[in-house]
């Protein structure tokens, strides 16, 4: 059975805490806040997949090549583009380890599975809303906060009347020595 899936790094405790604090400070904002369990850094955007077992097996192989690594965020702003706002996200500069993981996942999955080729835009989306509402959100330099990336997951994107929800289909811990180049 086909599923709409994507590959991502789940947000850790620190990101969930900081974004939860931000949510409490802006509780009057008319947006749909994502659940803490749905927060993630996307590595491969959604596609329709017919062979979940194959993708999970390949993803497990990728995870074995990497060790846990840290990512840092220093900005909270509406996005994705100033002319078309629909999200609030935390962003930062992607470290080399994340760039290498991203290229590895693109090489292993993009051409064969999805036909996608995109550049990495490291962010965690934590709210969705309408352009008019998001234009009132002031981009903020934020005290830097970090998260330790420990695993990578294949998620199913399930559409609901209240918006998308995400279900983890398989997750793999980073357990190897990080390679400078994907094998």
PDB file of N, CA and C in Angstrom, residues 88-155:
ATOM      1  N   UNK A  88       5.881  29.366  10.829  1.00  0.00           N
ATOM      2  CA  UNK A  88       6.845  29.965  11.748  1.00  0.00           C
ATOM      3  C   UNK A  88       7.857  28.861  12.020  1.00  0.00           C
ATOM      4  N   UNK A  89       9.132  29.206  11.880  1.00  0.00           N
ATOM      5  CA  UNK A  89      10.154  28.186  12.073  1.00  0.00           C
ATOM      6  C   UNK A  89      11.383  28.737  12.765  1.00  0.00           C
ATOM      7  N   UNK A  90      12.121  27.820  13.351  1.00  0.00           N
ATOM      8  CA  UNK A  90      13.434  28.129  13.922  1.00  0.00           C
ATOM      9  C   UNK A  90      14.453  27.699  12.881  1.00  0.00           C
ATOM     10  N   UNK A  91      15.476  28.533  12.692  1.00  0.00           N
ATOM     11  CA  UNK A  91      16.481  28.199  11.686  1.00  0.00           C
ATOM     12  C   UNK A  91      17.879  28.529  12.190  1.00  0.00           C
ATOM     13  N   UNK A  92      18.841  28.067  11.457  1.00  0.00           N
ATOM     14  CA  UNK A  92      20.244  28.298  11.780  1.00  0.00           C
ATOM     15  C   UNK A  92      21.090  27.839  10.622  1.00  0.00           C
ATOM     16  N   UNK A  93      22.381  27.877  10.802  1.00  0.00           N
ATOM     17  CA  UNK A  93      23.306  27.427   9.769  1.00  0.00           C
ATOM     18  C   UNK A  93      23.579  25.940   9.959  1.00  0.00           C
ATOM     19  N   UNK A  94      23.415  25.195   8.904  1.00  0.00           N
ATOM     20  CA  UNK A  94      23.621  23.748   8.980  1.00  0.00           C
ATOM     21  C   UNK A  94      25.096  23.422   9.179  1.00  0.00           C
ATOM     22  N   UNK A  95      25.412  22.558  10.158  1.00  0.00           N
ATOM     23  CA  UNK A  95      26.806  22.137  10.340  1.00  0.00           C
ATOM     24  C   UNK A  95      27.215  21.166   9.228  1.00  0.00           C
ATOM     25  N   UNK A  96      28.504  20.968   9.093  1.00  0.00           N
ATOM     26  CA  UNK A  96      29.037  20.084   8.053  1.00  0.00           C
ATOM     27  C   UNK A  96      28.440  18.676   8.138  1.00  0.00           C
ATOM     28  N   UNK A  97      28.270  18.167   9.354  1.00  0.00           N
ATOM     29  CA  UNK A  97      27.722  16.808   9.522  1.00  0.00           C
ATOM     30  C   UNK A  97      26.321  16.706   8.929  1.00  0.00           C
ATOM     31  N   UNK A  98      25.496  17.730   9.145  1.00  0.00           N
ATOM     32  CA  UNK A  98      24.143  17.704   8.601  1.00  0.00           C
ATOM     33  C   UNK A  98      24.180  17.819   7.080  1.00  0.00           C
ATOM     34  N   UNK A  99      25.054  18.654   6.568  1.00  0.00           N
ATOM     35  CA  UNK A  99      25.196  18.786   5.111  1.00  0.00           C
ATOM     36  C   UNK A  99      25.598  17.442   4.492  1.00  0.00           C
ATOM     37  N   UNK A 100      26.532  16.747   5.130  1.00  0.00           N
ATOM     38  CA  UNK A 100      26.984  15.450   4.620  1.00  0.00           C
ATOM     39  C   UNK A 100      25.854  14.423   4.677  1.00  0.00           C
ATOM     40  N   UNK A 101      25.130  14.384   5.785  1.00  0.00           N
ATOM     41  CA  UNK A 101      23.990  13.476   5.906  1.00  0.00           C
ATOM     42  C   UNK A 101      22.948  13.793   4.840  1.00  0.00           C
ATOM     43  N   UNK A 102      22.675  15.068   4.648  1.00  0.00           N
ATOM     44  CA  UNK A 102      21.698  15.494   3.657  1.00  0.00           C
ATOM     45  C   UNK A 102      22.098  15.022   2.251  1.00  0.00           C
ATOM     46  N   UNK A 103      23.361  15.240   1.882  1.00  0.00           N
ATOM     47  CA  UNK A 103      23.831  14.805   0.559  1.00  0.00           C
ATOM     48  C   UNK A 103      23.731  13.287   0.423  1.00  0.00           C
ATOM     49  N   UNK A 104      24.063  12.585   1.490  1.00  0.00           N
ATOM     50  CA  UNK A 104      23.986  11.121   1.477  1.00  0.00           C
ATOM     51  C   UNK A 104      22.544  10.661   1.232  1.00  0.00           C
ATOM     52  N   UNK A 105      21.612  11.249   1.940  1.00  0.00           N
ATOM     53  CA  UNK A 105      20.199  10.876   1.775  1.00  0.00           C
ATOM     54  C   UNK A 105      19.711  11.264   0.384  1.00  0.00           C
ATOM     55  N   UNK A 106      20.104  12.438  -0.086  1.00  0.00           N
ATOM     56  CA  UNK A 106      19.737  12.836  -1.447  1.00  0.00           C
ATOM     57  C   UNK A 106      20.275  11.818  -2.464  1.00  0.00           C
ATOM     58  N   UNK A 107      21.537  11.428  -2.303  1.00  0.00           N
ATOM     59  CA  UNK A 107      22.141  10.480  -3.242  1.00  0.00           C
ATOM     60  C   UNK A 107      21.457   9.128  -3.217  1.00  0.00           C
ATOM     61  N   UNK A 108      21.115   8.649  -2.028  1.00  0.00           N
ATOM     62  CA  UNK A 108      20.533   7.310  -1.919  1.00  0.00           C
ATOM     63  C   UNK A 108      19.058   7.257  -2.276  1.00  0.00           C
ATOM     64  N   UNK A 109      18.327   8.351  -1.995  1.00  0.00           N
ATOM     65  CA  UNK A 109      16.880   8.290  -2.157  1.00  0.00           C
ATOM     66  C   UNK A 109      16.310   9.190  -3.245  1.00  0.00           C
ATOM     67  N   UNK A 110      16.849  10.368  -3.413  1.00  0.00           N
ATOM     68  CA  UNK A 110      16.198  11.364  -4.264  1.00  0.00           C
ATOM     69  C   UNK A 110      16.002  10.883  -5.696  1.00  0.00           C
ATOM     70  N   UNK A 111      17.045  10.444  -6.312  1.00  0.00           N
ATOM     71  CA  UNK A 111      16.927  10.055  -7.714  1.00  0.00           C
ATOM     72  C   UNK A 111      16.078   8.787  -7.870  1.00  0.00           C
ATOM     73  N   UNK A 112      16.380   7.787  -7.060  1.00  0.00           N
ATOM     74  CA  UNK A 112      15.704   6.498  -7.206  1.00  0.00           C
ATOM     75  C   UNK A 112      14.244   6.532  -6.751  1.00  0.00           C
ATOM     76  N   UNK A 113      13.971   7.199  -5.641  1.00  0.00           N
ATOM     77  CA  UNK A 113      12.640   7.126  -5.043  1.00  0.00           C
ATOM     78  C   UNK A 113      11.728   8.299  -5.392  1.00  0.00           C
ATOM     79  N   UNK A 114      12.284   9.501  -5.374  1.00  0.00           N
ATOM     80  CA  UNK A 114      11.414  10.671  -5.386  1.00  0.00           C
ATOM     81  C   UNK A 114      11.598  11.607  -6.566  1.00  0.00           C
ATOM     82  N   UNK A 115      12.741  11.521  -7.219  1.00  0.00           N
ATOM     83  CA  UNK A 115      13.015  12.460  -8.299  1.00  0.00           C
ATOM     84  C   UNK A 115      13.330  13.863  -7.797  1.00  0.00           C
ATOM     85  N   UNK A 116      13.482  14.047  -6.480  1.00  0.00           N
ATOM     86  CA  UNK A 116      13.726  15.361  -5.891  1.00  0.00           C
ATOM     87  C   UNK A 116      15.203  15.688  -5.849  1.00  0.00           C
ATOM     88  N   UNK A 117      15.512  16.950  -6.016  1.00  0.00           N
ATOM     89  CA  UNK A 117      16.850  17.494  -5.774  1.00  0.00           C
ATOM     90  C   UNK A 117      16.636  18.904  -5.245  1.00  0.00           C
ATOM     91  N   UNK A 118      16.907  19.101  -3.979  1.00  0.00           N
ATOM     92  CA  UNK A 118      16.732  20.412  -3.358  1.00  0.00           C
ATOM     93  C   UNK A 118      17.941  20.730  -2.509  1.00  0.00           C
ATOM     94  N   UNK A 119      18.150  22.014  -2.268  1.00  0.00           N
ATOM     95  CA  UNK A 119      19.224  22.396  -1.356  1.00  0.00           C
ATOM     96  C   UNK A 119      18.685  22.366   0.072  1.00  0.00           C
ATOM     97  N   UNK A 120      19.570  22.150   1.025  1.00  0.00           N
ATOM     98  CA  UNK A 120      19.182  22.057   2.429  1.00  0.00           C
ATOM     99  C   UNK A 120      18.874  23.434   2.984  1.00  0.00           C
ATOM    100  N   UNK A 121      17.754  23.539   3.646  1.00  0.00           N
ATOM    101  CA  UNK A 121      17.357  24.754   4.357  1.00  0.00           C
ATOM    102  C   UNK A 121      17.024  24.294   5.772  1.00  0.00           C
ATOM    103  N   UNK A 122      18.033  24.319   6.658  1.00  0.00           N
ATOM    104  CA  UNK A 122      17.861  23.765   7.996  1.00  0.00           C
ATOM    105  C   UNK A 122      16.862  24.598   8.804  1.00  0.00           C
ATOM    106  N   UNK A 123      15.780  23.936   9.191  1.00  0.00           N
ATOM    107  CA  UNK A 123      14.764  24.609   9.999  1.00  0.00           C
ATOM    108  C   UNK A 123      13.861  23.580  10.669  1.00  0.00           C
ATOM    109  N   UNK A 124      13.165  24.042  11.704  1.00  0.00           N
ATOM    110  CA  UNK A 124      12.123  23.257  12.359  1.00  0.00           C
ATOM    111  C   UNK A 124      10.860  24.107  12.310  1.00  0.00           C
ATOM    112  N   UNK A 125       9.859  23.648  11.577  1.00  0.00           N
ATOM    113  CA  UNK A 125       8.572  24.335  11.538  1.00  0.00           C
ATOM    114  C   UNK A 125       7.812  23.994  12.809  1.00  0.00           C
ATOM    115  N   UNK A 126       7.259  25.013  13.478  1.00  0.00           N
ATOM    116  CA  UNK A 126       6.487  24.713  14.684  1.00  0.00           C
ATOM    117  C   UNK A 126       5.126  25.373  14.715  1.00  0.00           C
ATOM    118  N   UNK A 127       4.763  26.137  13.668  1.00  0.00           N
ATOM    119  CA  UNK A 127       3.417  26.699  13.574  1.00  0.00           C
ATOM    120  C   UNK A 127       3.081  26.937  12.109  1.00  0.00           C
ATOM    121  N   UNK A 128       1.798  26.844  11.794  1.00  0.00           N
ATOM    122  CA  UNK A 128       1.289  27.140  10.453  1.00  0.00           C
ATOM    123  C   UNK A 128       0.192  28.178  10.599  1.00  0.00           C
ATOM    124  N   UNK A 129       0.116  29.052   9.619  1.00  0.00           N
ATOM    125  CA  UNK A 129      -0.914  30.077   9.681  1.00  0.00           C
ATOM    126  C   UNK A 129      -1.120  30.746   8.344  1.00  0.00           C
ATOM    127  N   UNK A 130      -1.966  31.746   8.352  1.00  0.00           N
ATOM    128  CA  UNK A 130      -2.272  32.504   7.138  1.00  0.00           C
ATOM    129  C   UNK A 130      -1.295  33.659   6.985  1.00  0.00           C
ATOM    130  N   UNK A 131      -1.031  34.012   5.750  1.00  0.00           N
ATOM    131  CA  UNK A 131      -0.079  35.063   5.417  1.00  0.00           C
ATOM    132  C   UNK A 131      -0.334  36.344   6.206  1.00  0.00           C
ATOM    133  N   UNK A 132      -1.593  36.783   6.274  1.00  0.00           N
ATOM    134  CA  UNK A 132      -1.911  38.046   6.955  1.00  0.00           C
ATOM    135  C   UNK A 132      -1.539  38.003   8.437  1.00  0.00           C
ATOM    136  N   UNK A 133      -1.770  36.882   9.077  1.00  0.00           N
ATOM    137  CA  UNK A 133      -1.416  36.729  10.497  1.00  0.00           C
ATOM    138  C   UNK A 133       0.099  36.692  10.655  1.00  0.00           C
ATOM    139  N   UNK A 134       0.769  35.943   9.798  1.00  0.00           N
ATOM    140  CA  UNK A 134       2.214  35.769   9.921  1.00  0.00           C
ATOM    141  C   UNK A 134       2.988  37.044   9.592  1.00  0.00           C
ATOM    142  N   UNK A 135       2.398  37.952   8.859  1.00  0.00           N
ATOM    143  CA  UNK A 135       3.064  39.235   8.582  1.00  0.00           C
ATOM    144  C   UNK A 135       3.223  40.055   9.857  1.00  0.00           C
ATOM    145  N   UNK A 136       2.454  39.732  10.897  1.00  0.00           N
ATOM    146  CA  UNK A 136       2.561  40.441  12.176  1.00  0.00           C
ATOM    147  C   UNK A 136       3.659  39.848  13.063  1.00  0.00           C
ATOM    148  N   UNK A 137       4.166  38.661  12.695  1.00  0.00           N
ATOM    149  CA  UNK A 137       5.226  38.016  13.470  1.00  0.00           C
ATOM    150  C   UNK A 137       6.551  38.670  13.097  1.00  0.00           C
ATOM    151  N   UNK A 138       7.236  39.174  14.080  1.00  0.00           N
ATOM    152  CA  UNK A 138       8.507  39.853  13.839  1.00  0.00           C
ATOM    153  C   UNK A 138       9.632  38.828  13.904  1.00  0.00           C
ATOM    154  N   UNK A 139      10.431  38.731  12.827  1.00  0.00           N
ATOM    155  CA  UNK A 139      11.582  37.818  12.889  1.00  0.00           C
ATOM    156  C   UNK A 139      12.472  38.198  14.066  1.00  0.00           C
ATOM    157  N   UNK A 140      12.927  37.201  14.783  1.00  0.00           N
ATOM    158  CA  UNK A 140      13.717  37.455  15.983  1.00  0.00           C
ATOM    159  C   UNK A 140      15.051  36.737  15.918  1.00  0.00           C
ATOM    160  N   UNK A 141      16.108  37.473  16.234  1.00  0.00           N
ATOM    161  CA  UNK A 141      17.359  36.809  16.557  1.00  0.00           C
ATOM    162  C   UNK A 141      17.080  36.207  17.915  1.00  0.00           C
ATOM    163  N   UNK A 142      17.424  35.001  18.095  1.00  0.00           N
ATOM    164  CA  UNK A 142      17.084  34.301  19.322  1.00  0.00           C
ATOM    165  C   UNK A 142      18.374  33.871  19.993  1.00  0.00           C
ATOM    166  N   UNK A 143      18.399  33.834  21.304  1.00  0.00           N
ATOM    167  CA  UNK A 143      19.616  33.292  21.939  1.00  0.00           C
ATOM    168  C   UNK A 143      19.855  31.896  21.365  1.00  0.00           C
ATOM    169  N   UNK A 144      21.040  31.624  20.891  1.00  0.00           N
ATOM    170  CA  UNK A 144      21.286  30.326  20.251  1.00  0.00           C
ATOM    171  C   UNK A 144      20.907  29.156  21.161  1.00  0.00           C
ATOM    172  N   UNK A 145      20.289  28.186  20.547  1.00  0.00           N
ATOM    173  CA  UNK A 145      19.980  26.946  21.263  1.00  0.00           C
ATOM    174  C   UNK A 145      20.349  25.787  20.355  1.00  0.00           C
ATOM    175  N   UNK A 146      20.786  24.713  20.973  1.00  0.00           N
ATOM    176  CA  UNK A 146      21.324  23.578  20.220  1.00  0.00           C
ATOM    177  C   UNK A 146      20.524  22.317  20.503  1.00  0.00           C
ATOM    178  N   UNK A 147      20.674  21.388  19.608  1.00  0.00           N
ATOM    179  CA  UNK A 147      20.026  20.094  19.752  1.00  0.00           C
ATOM    180  C   UNK A 147      21.017  19.034  19.299  1.00  0.00           C
ATOM    181  N   UNK A 148      21.039  17.916  19.981  1.00  0.00           N
ATOM    182  CA  UNK A 148      21.894  16.805  19.590  1.00  0.00           C
ATOM    183  C   UNK A 148      21.068  15.880  18.700  1.00  0.00           C
ATOM    184  N   UNK A 149      21.494  15.725  17.457  1.00  0.00           N
ATOM    185  CA  UNK A 149      20.822  14.822  16.524  1.00  0.00           C
ATOM    186  C   UNK A 149      21.328  13.418  16.781  1.00  0.00           C
ATOM    187  N   UNK A 150      20.430  12.554  17.193  1.00  0.00           N
ATOM    188  CA  UNK A 150      20.803  11.190  17.567  1.00  0.00           C
ATOM    189  C   UNK A 150      20.279  10.129  16.612  1.00  0.00           C
ATOM    190  N   UNK A 151      19.265  10.500  15.807  1.00  0.00           N
ATOM    191  CA  UNK A 151      18.654   9.490  14.954  1.00  0.00           C
ATOM    192  C   UNK A 151      17.980  10.130  13.751  1.00  0.00           C
ATOM    193  N   UNK A 152      17.648   9.291  12.805  1.00  0.00           N
ATOM    194  CA  UNK A 152      16.949   9.705  11.590  1.00  0.00           C
ATOM    195  C   UNK A 152      15.741   8.785  11.435  1.00  0.00           C
ATOM    196  N   UNK A 153      14.633   9.347  10.953  1.00  0.00           N
ATOM    197  CA  UNK A 153      13.391   8.583  10.884  1.00  0.00           C
ATOM    198  C   UNK A 153      12.705   8.721   9.528  1.00  0.00           C
ATOM    199  N   UNK A 154      11.945   7.706   9.184  1.00  0.00           N
ATOM    200  CA  UNK A 154      11.015   7.772   8.064  1.00  0.00           C
ATOM    201  C   UNK A 154       9.648   8.014   8.678  1.00  0.00           C
ATOM    202  N   UNK A 155       9.005   9.080   8.248  1.00  0.00           N
ATOM    203  CA  UNK A 155       7.689   9.455   8.754  1.00  0.00           C
ATOM    204  C   UNK A 155       6.635   9.251   7.674  1.00  0.00           C
TER     205      UNK A 155
END
